[in-house]
Coordinates of C-alpha atoms and ligand atoms in Angstrom, one line a residue:
M1 CA -66.7 155.2 -29.8
E2 CA -69.2 153.8 -27.4
S3 CA -68.0 151.2 -25.0
N4 CA -70.8 149.8 -22.8
A5 CA -70.5 147.6 -19.8
V6 CA -73.1 145.9 -17.7
V7 CA -72.6 145.3 -14.0
W8 CA -75.0 142.7 -12.9
F9 CA -75.9 142.9 -9.1
R10 CA -77.2 139.7 -7.4
K11 CA -75.4 139.4 -4.1
G12 CA -72.6 142.0 -3.7
L13 CA -75.2 144.7 -3.2
R14 CA -72.6 147.4 -2.4
I15 CA -70.2 150.0 -3.8
H16 CA -67.2 149.4 -1.5
D17 CA -64.8 146.6 -2.4
N18 CA -66.7 145.7 -5.5
P19 CA -64.3 144.4 -8.2
A20 CA -67.1 143.8 -10.7
L21 CA -68.2 147.4 -10.5
D22 CA -64.6 148.6 -10.6
Y23 CA -63.8 146.6 -13.7
A24 CA -67.1 147.6 -15.4
C25 CA -66.1 151.3 -15.0
R26 CA -62.6 150.9 -16.5
G27 CA -62.4 152.3 -20.0
S28 CA -66.3 152.3 -20.4
S29 CA -68.2 155.2 -21.9
H30 CA -71.4 154.0 -20.2
I31 CA -72.2 151.5 -17.5
F32 CA -75.6 149.7 -16.9
P33 CA -75.9 148.7 -13.2
V34 CA -78.6 146.1 -13.4
F35 CA -80.7 144.1 -10.9
V36 CA -83.3 141.6 -12.1
L37 CA -86.4 141.0 -10.0
D38 CA -87.0 137.3 -9.8
P39 CA -90.8 136.6 -9.3
R40 CA -90.1 133.3 -7.6
Y41 CA -88.1 135.2 -5.0
L42 CA -90.6 138.0 -4.6
H43 CA -94.2 137.2 -5.4
P44 CA -96.5 135.9 -2.8
D45 CA -96.9 132.1 -2.7
P46 CA -100.2 131.3 -0.8
S47 CA -99.2 127.6 -0.5
A48 CA -96.1 128.4 1.5
F49 CA -96.2 127.8 5.3
S50 CA -95.4 131.5 6.1
L51 CA -96.0 134.9 4.5
G52 CA -93.6 135.2 1.6
S53 CA -92.7 133.9 -1.9
A54 CA -91.9 130.4 -3.0
R55 CA -88.3 130.9 -2.0
A56 CA -88.1 133.4 0.8
G57 CA -90.0 134.6 3.9
L58 CA -91.3 138.2 4.0
N59 CA -88.5 139.4 6.3
R60 CA -85.8 138.5 3.8
I61 CA -87.8 140.0 0.9
R62 CA -88.1 143.2 2.8
F63 CA -84.4 143.1 3.7
L64 CA -83.6 142.7 0.0
L65 CA -85.8 145.6 -1.0
D66 CA -84.0 147.8 1.6
C67 CA -80.7 146.8 0.0
L68 CA -81.9 147.7 -3.5
L69 CA -83.2 151.1 -2.3
D70 CA -79.9 151.9 -0.6
L71 CA -77.8 150.7 -3.6
D72 CA -79.9 152.8 -6.0
S73 CA -79.5 155.9 -3.8
S74 CA -75.7 155.4 -3.6
L75 CA -75.5 155.0 -7.4
R76 CA -77.6 158.1 -7.9
N77 CA -75.2 160.1 -5.7
L78 CA -72.5 159.0 -8.1
G79 CA -74.5 160.1 -11.2
S80 CA -75.7 156.6 -12.0
R81 CA -78.8 154.6 -11.0
L82 CA -79.9 151.0 -10.5
L83 CA -81.7 149.6 -13.6
V84 CA -84.4 147.3 -12.2
L85 CA -85.7 144.7 -14.7
R86 CA -88.5 142.2 -14.7
G87 CA -87.1 138.6 -14.4
H88 CA -89.3 137.0 -16.9
P89 CA -89.0 134.1 -17.8
E90 CA -86.0 134.0 -15.6
P91 CA -83.1 136.3 -14.7
A92 CA -80.4 134.7 -17.0
S93 CA -82.4 135.1 -20.2
V94 CA -83.2 138.7 -19.3
I95 CA -79.5 139.4 -19.0
C96 CA -78.7 137.7 -22.3
R97 CA -81.3 139.9 -24.0
I98 CA -80.0 143.2 -22.8
L99 CA -76.4 142.2 -23.6
K100 CA -77.6 142.2 -27.2
D101 CA -80.0 145.1 -27.1
W102 CA -77.6 147.5 -25.4
N103 CA -74.6 146.6 -27.5
I104 CA -72.5 145.5 -24.5
R105 CA -68.8 145.0 -24.7
K106 CA -68.2 143.5 -21.2
V107 CA -70.4 142.1 -18.5
C108 CA -69.2 142.0 -14.9
Y109 CA -70.7 140.0 -12.0
E110 CA -69.4 138.5 -8.8
F111 CA -68.6 134.8 -8.9
D112 CA -71.3 132.8 -7.2
T113 CA -70.5 129.4 -5.7
E114 CA -74.1 128.1 -5.1
P115 CA -75.4 125.4 -7.5
Y116 CA -78.3 127.7 -8.5
G117 CA -76.0 130.6 -9.2
Q118 CA -73.5 128.4 -11.1
A119 CA -76.2 127.1 -13.5
R120 CA -77.6 130.6 -14.0
D121 CA -74.2 132.2 -14.6
R122 CA -73.1 129.4 -17.0
Q123 CA -76.0 130.3 -19.2
V124 CA -75.0 134.0 -19.4
T125 CA -71.3 133.3 -19.7
D126 CA -71.8 130.9 -22.7
F127 CA -74.1 133.3 -24.4
A128 CA -71.8 136.3 -23.9
R129 CA -68.8 134.4 -25.1
Q130 CA -70.6 133.4 -28.3
L131 CA -71.2 137.0 -29.0
G132 CA -67.6 137.9 -28.2
I133 CA -68.6 139.9 -25.1
E134 CA -66.0 139.9 -22.4
V135 CA -67.1 138.3 -19.1
F136 CA -65.5 139.3 -15.8
S137 CA -66.6 137.3 -12.8
P138 CA -64.3 137.9 -9.8
V139 CA -64.4 136.2 -6.4
S140 CA -65.5 138.8 -3.9
H141 CA -68.3 137.3 -1.8
T142 CA -65.7 135.3 0.1
L143 CA -62.3 135.9 1.5
F144 CA -60.7 133.2 -0.6
D145 CA -61.5 131.5 -3.8
P146 CA -62.9 128.1 -2.8
A147 CA -61.6 126.5 -6.0
E148 CA -58.1 127.6 -5.2
V149 CA -58.2 126.2 -1.7
I150 CA -59.5 122.9 -3.0
K151 CA -56.7 122.8 -5.6
K152 CA -54.1 123.4 -2.8
N153 CA -55.6 120.5 -1.0
G154 CA -55.1 118.1 -3.9
G155 CA -58.5 118.5 -5.4
R156 CA -60.6 117.7 -2.3
P157 CA -62.1 120.2 0.1
P158 CA -60.5 120.2 3.5
L159 CA -63.0 118.7 6.0
T160 CA -61.8 120.2 9.2
Y161 CA -61.6 123.8 10.2
Q162 CA -58.0 123.4 11.3
S163 CA -56.9 122.0 8.0
F164 CA -58.8 124.7 6.1
V165 CA -57.2 127.5 8.1
A166 CA -53.7 125.9 7.6
L167 CA -54.3 125.9 3.8
A168 CA -56.0 129.1 3.3
G169 CA -53.3 131.6 4.3
K170 CA -54.0 135.4 4.3
P171 CA -56.9 136.8 2.2
P172 CA -56.3 139.5 -0.4
D173 CA -56.9 143.1 0.8
P174 CA -60.2 144.8 -0.1
L175 CA -60.1 147.3 -3.0
A176 CA -59.4 150.7 -1.6
K177 CA -61.1 152.5 -4.5
T178 CA -63.7 155.2 -3.8
Y179 CA -65.7 157.0 -6.5
S180 CA -66.6 160.6 -6.9
E181 CA -68.7 159.7 -10.0
L182 CA -69.4 156.7 -12.2
P183 CA -69.7 156.6 -16.0
P184 CA -73.2 157.6 -17.1
V185 CA -76.0 155.1 -17.8
G186 CA -76.3 154.3 -21.5
N187 CA -79.4 154.4 -23.6
V188 CA -81.8 151.6 -22.5
G189 CA -83.9 151.8 -25.6
K190 CA -87.2 150.0 -25.4
V191 CA -86.3 147.8 -22.4
E192 CA -88.9 148.4 -19.6
L193 CA -87.4 149.7 -16.3
L194 CA -89.2 149.0 -13.1
N195 CA -89.3 150.9 -9.8
I196 CA -88.0 149.1 -6.7
P197 CA -91.4 147.7 -5.5
T198 CA -92.7 148.1 -2.0
I199 CA -93.9 144.9 -0.2
E200 CA -97.5 146.1 -0.7
E201 CA -96.9 146.5 -4.4
L202 CA -95.6 143.0 -4.5
G203 CA -99.0 141.9 -3.1
Y204 CA -98.4 141.6 0.6
R205 CA -101.2 143.5 2.3
D206 CA -102.7 143.7 5.8
I207 CA -99.4 142.7 7.5
E208 CA -99.1 143.4 11.2
Q209 CA -96.1 145.6 12.0
E210 CA -94.9 143.1 14.6
E211 CA -94.2 140.6 11.9
F212 CA -91.1 142.6 10.9
S213 CA -87.5 142.0 11.7
P214 CA -85.8 144.9 13.6
F215 CA -82.8 144.7 11.2
G216 CA -83.0 146.8 8.1
G217 CA -81.1 146.0 4.9
G218 CA -78.5 147.9 2.8
E219 CA -74.9 148.9 2.6
S220 CA -75.3 152.1 4.6
E221 CA -76.8 150.2 7.5
A222 CA -74.1 147.5 7.2
L223 CA -71.3 150.0 7.4
R224 CA -73.0 151.9 10.2
R225 CA -73.4 148.6 12.1
L226 CA -69.8 147.6 11.4
N227 CA -68.6 151.0 12.7
E228 CA -70.6 150.6 15.9
V229 CA -69.0 147.2 16.4
L230 CA -65.5 148.5 15.7
K231 CA -65.8 151.4 18.1
D232 CA -65.7 149.0 21.1
K233 CA -62.1 147.7 20.5
E234 CA -62.0 145.8 23.7
W235 CA -65.2 143.9 22.8
V236 CA -63.8 143.0 19.4
A237 CA -60.4 142.0 20.9
N238 CA -62.0 139.8 23.5
F239 CA -64.8 138.3 21.4
E240 CA -64.9 134.6 22.2
K241 CA -67.5 132.2 20.8
P242 CA -69.2 130.2 22.2
K243 CA -69.1 132.5 25.3
G244 CA -71.9 135.0 25.0
D245 CA -75.6 134.9 25.9
P246 CA -77.9 133.4 23.3
S247 CA -80.9 134.9 25.2
A248 CA -79.7 138.5 24.8
F249 CA -82.0 140.0 22.2
W250 CA -82.3 143.8 22.5
K251 CA -78.5 143.9 22.6
P252 CA -77.4 140.7 20.9
A253 CA -74.1 139.1 22.1
T254 CA -72.7 138.9 18.5
T255 CA -72.4 141.4 15.7
V256 CA -75.6 140.6 13.7
L257 CA -73.7 141.3 10.5
S258 CA -74.7 138.0 9.0
P259 CA -77.6 139.3 6.8
Y260 CA -75.3 142.0 5.5
L261 CA -72.6 139.5 4.6
K262 CA -75.2 137.2 3.0
F263 CA -76.4 139.9 0.6
G264 CA -72.9 141.3 0.2
C265 CA -73.9 144.7 1.6
L266 CA -70.8 144.2 3.6
S267 CA -67.6 142.9 2.0
S268 CA -66.1 140.0 4.1
R269 CA -62.7 141.2 3.0
Y270 CA -63.3 144.7 4.3
F271 CA -64.7 143.3 7.6
Y272 CA -61.6 141.1 8.0
H273 CA -59.3 144.0 7.2
C274 CA -61.1 146.2 9.8
L275 CA -60.8 143.5 12.5
H276 CA -57.1 143.2 11.8
S277 CA -56.7 146.9 12.2
V278 CA -58.3 146.7 15.6
Y279 CA -56.1 143.8 16.6
L280 CA -53.0 145.8 15.6
T281 CA -54.1 148.7 17.9
V282 CA -55.1 146.7 20.9
G283 CA -52.3 144.1 20.9
K284 CA -53.7 141.2 22.8
H285 CA -56.8 139.6 21.2
T286 CA -58.5 136.2 20.9
S287 CA -57.7 133.9 17.9
P288 CA -59.6 131.5 15.6
P289 CA -61.7 129.5 15.9
V290 CA -63.3 131.6 18.7
S291 CA -62.4 135.2 17.7
L292 CA -64.4 137.3 15.3
V293 CA -61.9 136.7 12.5
G294 CA -62.4 133.0 13.4
Q295 CA -66.1 133.4 12.7
L296 CA -65.4 134.7 9.3
L297 CA -63.2 131.7 8.7
W298 CA -66.0 129.4 9.7
R299 CA -67.9 131.0 6.9
E300 CA -65.1 130.4 4.5
F301 CA -64.7 126.8 5.7
F302 CA -68.4 126.0 4.9
Y303 CA -68.2 127.8 1.6
T304 CA -65.2 125.8 0.5
V305 CA -66.6 122.4 1.6
A306 CA -70.0 123.2 0.0
F307 CA -68.4 124.2 -3.3
G308 CA -66.4 121.0 -3.4
T309 CA -69.0 118.5 -2.3
P310 CA -71.6 117.1 -4.7
N311 CA -75.1 117.0 -3.2
F312 CA -73.9 119.0 -0.2
D313 CA -77.5 120.0 0.6
Q314 CA -78.9 116.5 1.0
M315 CA -78.2 113.2 2.7
R316 CA -78.5 111.0 -0.3
G317 CA -75.5 111.0 -2.6
N318 CA -73.5 113.2 -0.2
K319 CA -70.2 111.5 0.5
I320 CA -69.5 113.4 3.7
C321 CA -73.0 112.9 5.2
K322 CA -73.8 110.0 7.6
Q323 CA -76.8 108.0 6.4
I324 CA -79.2 108.1 9.3
P325 CA -82.8 106.7 9.2
W326 CA -84.5 109.9 10.3
K327 CA -88.2 109.8 11.2
D328 CA -91.0 111.3 9.1
D329 CA -93.5 113.1 11.5
D330 CA -95.3 116.1 10.1
K331 CA -97.1 116.8 13.3
L332 CA -93.9 117.1 15.3
L333 CA -92.2 119.0 12.5
V334 CA -95.1 121.6 12.5
A335 CA -95.1 121.8 16.3
W336 CA -91.3 122.7 16.1
R337 CA -91.7 125.0 13.2
E338 CA -94.6 127.0 14.8
G339 CA -93.1 127.2 18.3
R340 CA -95.5 124.8 19.9
T341 CA -93.3 122.0 21.3
G342 CA -94.3 122.8 24.9
Y343 CA -90.6 123.6 25.7
P344 CA -90.6 127.4 26.2
W345 CA -86.8 127.8 25.4
I346 CA -87.3 126.0 22.0
D347 CA -90.6 127.7 21.2
A348 CA -89.3 131.2 22.0
I349 CA -86.3 130.7 19.7
M350 CA -88.6 129.5 16.9
I351 CA -90.9 132.5 17.4
Q352 CA -87.8 134.8 17.2
L353 CA -86.9 133.1 14.0
K354 CA -90.4 133.7 12.6
K355 CA -90.6 137.4 13.7
W356 CA -87.0 138.6 13.5
G357 CA -85.4 136.1 11.0
W358 CA -82.3 136.0 13.2
M359 CA -81.3 134.2 16.3
H360 CA -78.0 133.8 18.2
H361 CA -75.8 130.9 17.1
L362 CA -76.3 128.9 20.3
A363 CA -80.1 129.4 20.0
R364 CA -79.8 127.9 16.5
H365 CA -77.8 125.0 18.0
S366 CA -80.6 124.4 20.6
V367 CA -83.4 124.1 18.1
A368 CA -81.5 122.2 15.5
C369 CA -80.3 119.7 18.0
F370 CA -83.9 119.4 19.4
L371 CA -85.4 118.7 16.0
T372 CA -82.8 116.1 14.9
R373 CA -80.6 114.0 17.1
G374 CA -81.6 115.5 20.5
D375 CA -85.3 114.9 20.8
L376 CA -87.5 114.5 17.7
F377 CA -85.2 112.6 15.4
I378 CA -86.6 114.4 12.3
H379 CA -84.5 114.8 9.2
W380 CA -82.1 117.8 9.2
E381 CA -83.2 118.7 5.6
K382 CA -86.6 119.5 7.0
G383 CA -85.2 121.9 9.6
R384 CA -82.8 123.3 7.0
D385 CA -85.8 124.2 4.8
V386 CA -87.5 126.1 7.6
F387 CA -84.3 128.1 8.4
E388 CA -83.7 128.6 4.7
R389 CA -87.0 130.3 4.3
L390 CA -87.2 132.3 7.5
L391 CA -83.7 133.5 8.2
I392 CA -82.8 136.9 6.9
D393 CA -79.2 135.7 6.7
S394 CA -80.2 132.4 5.0
D395 CA -77.1 131.2 3.2
W396 CA -76.9 128.0 1.2
A397 CA -73.4 126.9 2.2
I398 CA -73.5 128.0 5.8
N399 CA -77.0 126.8 6.6
N400 CA -76.5 123.4 5.1
G401 CA -73.1 123.1 6.7
N402 CA -74.4 123.9 10.1
W403 CA -77.3 121.6 9.8
L404 CA -75.0 118.8 8.8
W405 CA -72.9 119.7 11.9
L406 CA -75.7 120.0 14.4
S407 CA -77.4 116.7 13.3
C408 CA -74.0 114.9 13.7
S409 CA -74.3 114.0 10.0
A410 CA -70.9 115.5 9.1
F411 CA -68.0 117.5 10.7
F412 CA -69.1 116.8 14.4
Y413 CA -69.8 113.3 15.7
Q414 CA -70.3 113.5 19.4
Y415 CA -74.0 112.6 19.2
H416 CA -74.2 111.8 22.9
R417 CA -73.7 115.6 23.7
I418 CA -77.3 116.9 23.6
Y419 CA -78.5 120.4 24.5
S420 CA -81.2 120.2 27.3
P421 CA -84.2 122.2 26.2
I422 CA -84.7 123.1 29.9
S423 CA -81.3 123.7 31.6
F424 CA -79.3 125.2 28.7
G425 CA -81.4 128.4 28.4
R426 CA -81.9 128.6 32.2
K427 CA -78.1 128.9 32.6
Y428 CA -78.1 132.2 30.8
D429 CA -81.5 133.6 31.6
P430 CA -82.8 132.2 34.9
D431 CA -85.7 134.7 35.0
G432 CA -86.8 133.8 31.5
K433 CA -86.9 137.3 30.1
Y434 CA -86.3 136.0 26.6
I435 CA -89.2 133.5 26.9
R436 CA -91.5 136.1 28.3
H437 CA -90.8 138.5 25.4
F438 CA -91.3 136.0 22.5
L439 CA -94.0 133.9 24.3
P440 CA -96.2 136.5 26.0
V441 CA -98.6 133.8 27.0
L442 CA -96.0 132.8 29.6
K443 CA -95.3 136.3 30.8
D444 CA -96.7 135.8 34.3
M445 CA -95.4 132.3 34.9
P446 CA -93.1 132.4 38.0
N447 CA -89.4 132.1 37.4
E448 CA -89.4 128.7 39.0
Y449 CA -91.6 127.2 36.3
I450 CA -90.8 129.3 33.3
Y451 CA -88.6 126.6 31.6
E452 CA -91.0 123.7 32.7
P453 CA -94.5 125.3 32.9
W454 CA -96.2 121.8 32.9
T455 CA -94.7 121.2 36.4
A456 CA -96.5 124.2 37.8
P457 CA -99.5 123.4 40.1
L458 CA -102.8 124.2 38.5
S459 CA -103.4 127.1 41.0
I460 CA -100.2 128.7 39.8
Q461 CA -101.1 128.2 36.2
K462 CA -104.5 129.8 36.9
K463 CA -102.8 132.8 38.6
A464 CA -100.5 133.1 35.6
N465 CA -103.4 133.0 33.2
C466 CA -101.8 130.2 31.4
I467 CA -103.3 126.7 31.6
I468 CA -100.9 124.1 30.2
G469 CA -102.6 122.0 27.6
K470 CA -105.0 124.9 26.8
D471 CA -103.2 128.2 26.6
Y472 CA -99.8 126.7 26.0
P473 CA -99.0 123.1 24.8
R474 CA -97.8 120.2 26.9
P475 CA -94.4 119.0 25.9
V476 CA -94.6 117.0 22.6
V477 CA -92.0 114.5 24.0
V478 CA -90.5 113.8 27.4
H479 CA -86.9 115.0 26.9
D480 CA -85.1 112.4 29.1
R481 CA -86.8 109.5 27.3
A482 CA -86.6 111.1 23.8
S483 CA -83.0 112.0 24.1
K484 CA -82.1 108.5 25.3
D485 CA -83.9 107.0 22.4
C486 CA -82.2 109.3 20.0
R487 CA -78.7 108.4 21.3
K488 CA -79.6 104.8 20.8
K489 CA -80.7 105.3 17.2
M490 CA -77.6 107.4 16.4
G491 CA -75.4 104.7 17.9
E492 CA -77.0 102.1 15.7
A493 CA -76.8 104.3 12.6
Y494 CA -73.1 105.0 13.2
A495 CA -72.4 101.3 13.8
K496 CA -74.0 100.5 10.5
V497 CA -72.3 103.0 8.3
G498 CA -68.8 103.0 9.9
S499 CA -67.8 104.4 13.2
A500 CA -67.6 108.0 14.0
E501 CA -64.0 107.5 15.2
E502 CA -63.1 106.4 11.7
E503 CA -64.3 109.7 10.4
D504 CA -62.6 111.6 13.1
D505 CA -59.4 109.7 12.4
T506 CA -59.6 110.7 8.7
A507 CA -60.1 114.4 9.7
A508 CA -57.3 114.2 12.3
S509 CA -54.9 112.6 9.9
E510 CA -55.8 115.1 7.2
S511 CA -54.9 117.9 9.6
T512 CA -51.7 116.2 10.6
T513 CA -50.6 115.8 7.0
I514 CA -51.2 119.5 6.4
Q515 CA -49.3 120.4 9.5
K516 CA -46.4 118.2 8.3
R517 CA -46.6 119.8 4.9
K518 CA -46.4 123.2 6.5
R519 CA -43.4 122.2 8.6
Q520 CA -41.6 121.0 5.5
T521 CA -42.2 124.2 3.5
Ligands
FAD1 P1 -71.0 136.7 14.6 O1 -70.7 135.8 15.7 O2 -70.9 138.2 14.8 O3 -70.0 136.3 13.4 C1 -69.6 137.1 12.3 C2 -69.9 136.4 11.0 O4 -69.2 135.2 11.0 C3 -71.3 136.0 10.8 O5 -72.1 137.1 10.4 C4 -71.2 134.9 9.8 O6 -71.1 135.4 8.5 C5 -69.9 134.2 10.2 N1 -70.2 133.1 11.1 C6 -70.4 133.1 12.4 N2 -70.7 131.8 12.9 C7 -70.7 131.0 11.8 C8 -70.8 129.6 11.6 N3 -71.1 128.8 12.6 N4 -70.7 129.1 10.4 C9 -70.4 130.0 9.3 N5 -70.3 131.3 9.5 C10 -70.4 131.8 10.7 N6 -75.3 131.7 9.4 C11 -75.6 132.4 8.2 O7 -75.0 133.4 7.9 N7 -76.6 131.9 7.4 C12 -77.3 130.8 7.7 O8 -78.2 130.4 6.9 C13 -77.0 130.1 8.9 N8 -77.7 129.0 9.3 C14 -77.3 128.3 10.4 C15 -78.0 127.1 10.8 C16 -77.7 126.5 12.0 C17 -78.4 125.2 12.3 C18 -76.7 127.0 12.8 C19 -76.4 126.3 14.1 C20 -76.0 128.1 12.5 C21 -76.3 128.8 11.3 N9 -75.6 129.9 10.9 C22 -75.9 130.6 9.7 C23 -74.3 130.3 11.6 C24 -74.4 131.3 12.7 O9 -75.4 131.0 13.6 C25 -74.7 132.7 12.2 O10 -73.8 133.1 11.2 C26 -74.5 133.8 13.3 O11 -75.3 133.5 14.4 C27 -74.9 135.1 12.7 O12 -74.9 136.1 13.7 P2 -73.7 137.2 13.7 O13 -73.6 137.9 12.4 O14 -74.0 138.1 14.9 O15 -72.4 136.3 14.0

């Protein structure tokens, strides 16, 4: 008798450590590996501020298409294939339809913690259960089940990294299963199957090559990149954030595995497991929060808080977010977004974001601080939107969590600590190689002026073929004055809504309680 299973890929675009795929194969005569193309994610939106769809910039769309091609090729090597469907009117209803049409017994998909994913999956789960179809939705995008961690913490998400780590414990091992072949694909009947489109077929034409990120998508590339990282055991063992040069771009100072984790081309459990194997062979190594394992735990921390906090992605109605009277200023926002603030360090980072869709963590710190509490006093939600669109690793929980952090709206409250848009970058890259690469208009500016070109005498500007105010903008604000003003406003906002110390006390006492609890057990 036929026993058909659907494995529905959304994130988790991989074969390794994939419990949904594993369960779908068990006892099934046929499996249907499905991906639904969502037009809102893929089709050009001419009203968006950058090339791309309503929900994603072109670099991330291209990354996703790479992931799909790679997944399809891996499935074909195992005697299966990816069934690509048109997501009309939207992905959930397409899945409901095929569950019926293909006489499905069980449907398997990775648990998704994002509000959008939760609503979509509820629709499918409800429908499937009504038809008596088994639903299997394992946690495999994260190391831990956020709901479990919240339960362990008495129903509230832990609000400090330390308290999270103390609660979380050791993650489960990745599945060791490898396949030589998969059950065959069943009869798809009249359902229309699509090819994985190229970006040109999606309607993106006449694009200059330099618009593209150097990072290609897919599980094969993720595993290749991971193996490169793991080869250098000393580097892995000594990894220590925030040490590392944010201006290093040809050979970044961190792994650049974030886009692969975002799309689930790389399993976080597998990554964690590999790091531990390296630690065992080298002996001495760094520890959380600064180690590489520590970075994975930051990811978990934000996933857990995001899952347990209503309205996590906004200031209003978000209990953990300080209410700050941010300013509305579209002109300044656009100058920041387009890399035209007149501060080369800030502008180069924003151009790297636009062209590559990835920047180093401390570079993200610099521009997020500059936009919000450091200089421009613009709402973190506006910056979050720009990152959300342009990053290839754009991740709902991590992006919102870090914007809350950087704007001193939650988690971190030392608003008087501001990154200088001049001296911070200079510390790492006194010759301005990073700036010269991403802002070629400044390529001939002498080192002395590269971080403050407006201070260069006109004769030097002429010699460098870059007149400030004409070829490159003057600074949109005077940093010393703007940052002083920001500190004052933050102080006033904090005084109004309860002091930062109170919040820190809550966090500290939470962590102490957990430590006490640990000592008792
Ligand atoms: P590595 O240092 O090699 O770390 C390994 C992995 O650990 C990363 O791939 C990532 O999954 C995780 N990680 C590292 N740092 C953090 C962190 N601070 N918070 C949570 N997880 C972390 N990261 C995203 O993946 N998606 C985002 O949308 C995102 N938005 C951000 C927005 C702002 C304002 C800031 C300051 C940071 C943001 N980050 C985001 C976190 C961090 O900058 C990136 O994860 C990191 O730079 C990715 O590079 P990597 O893979 O080389 O990191």
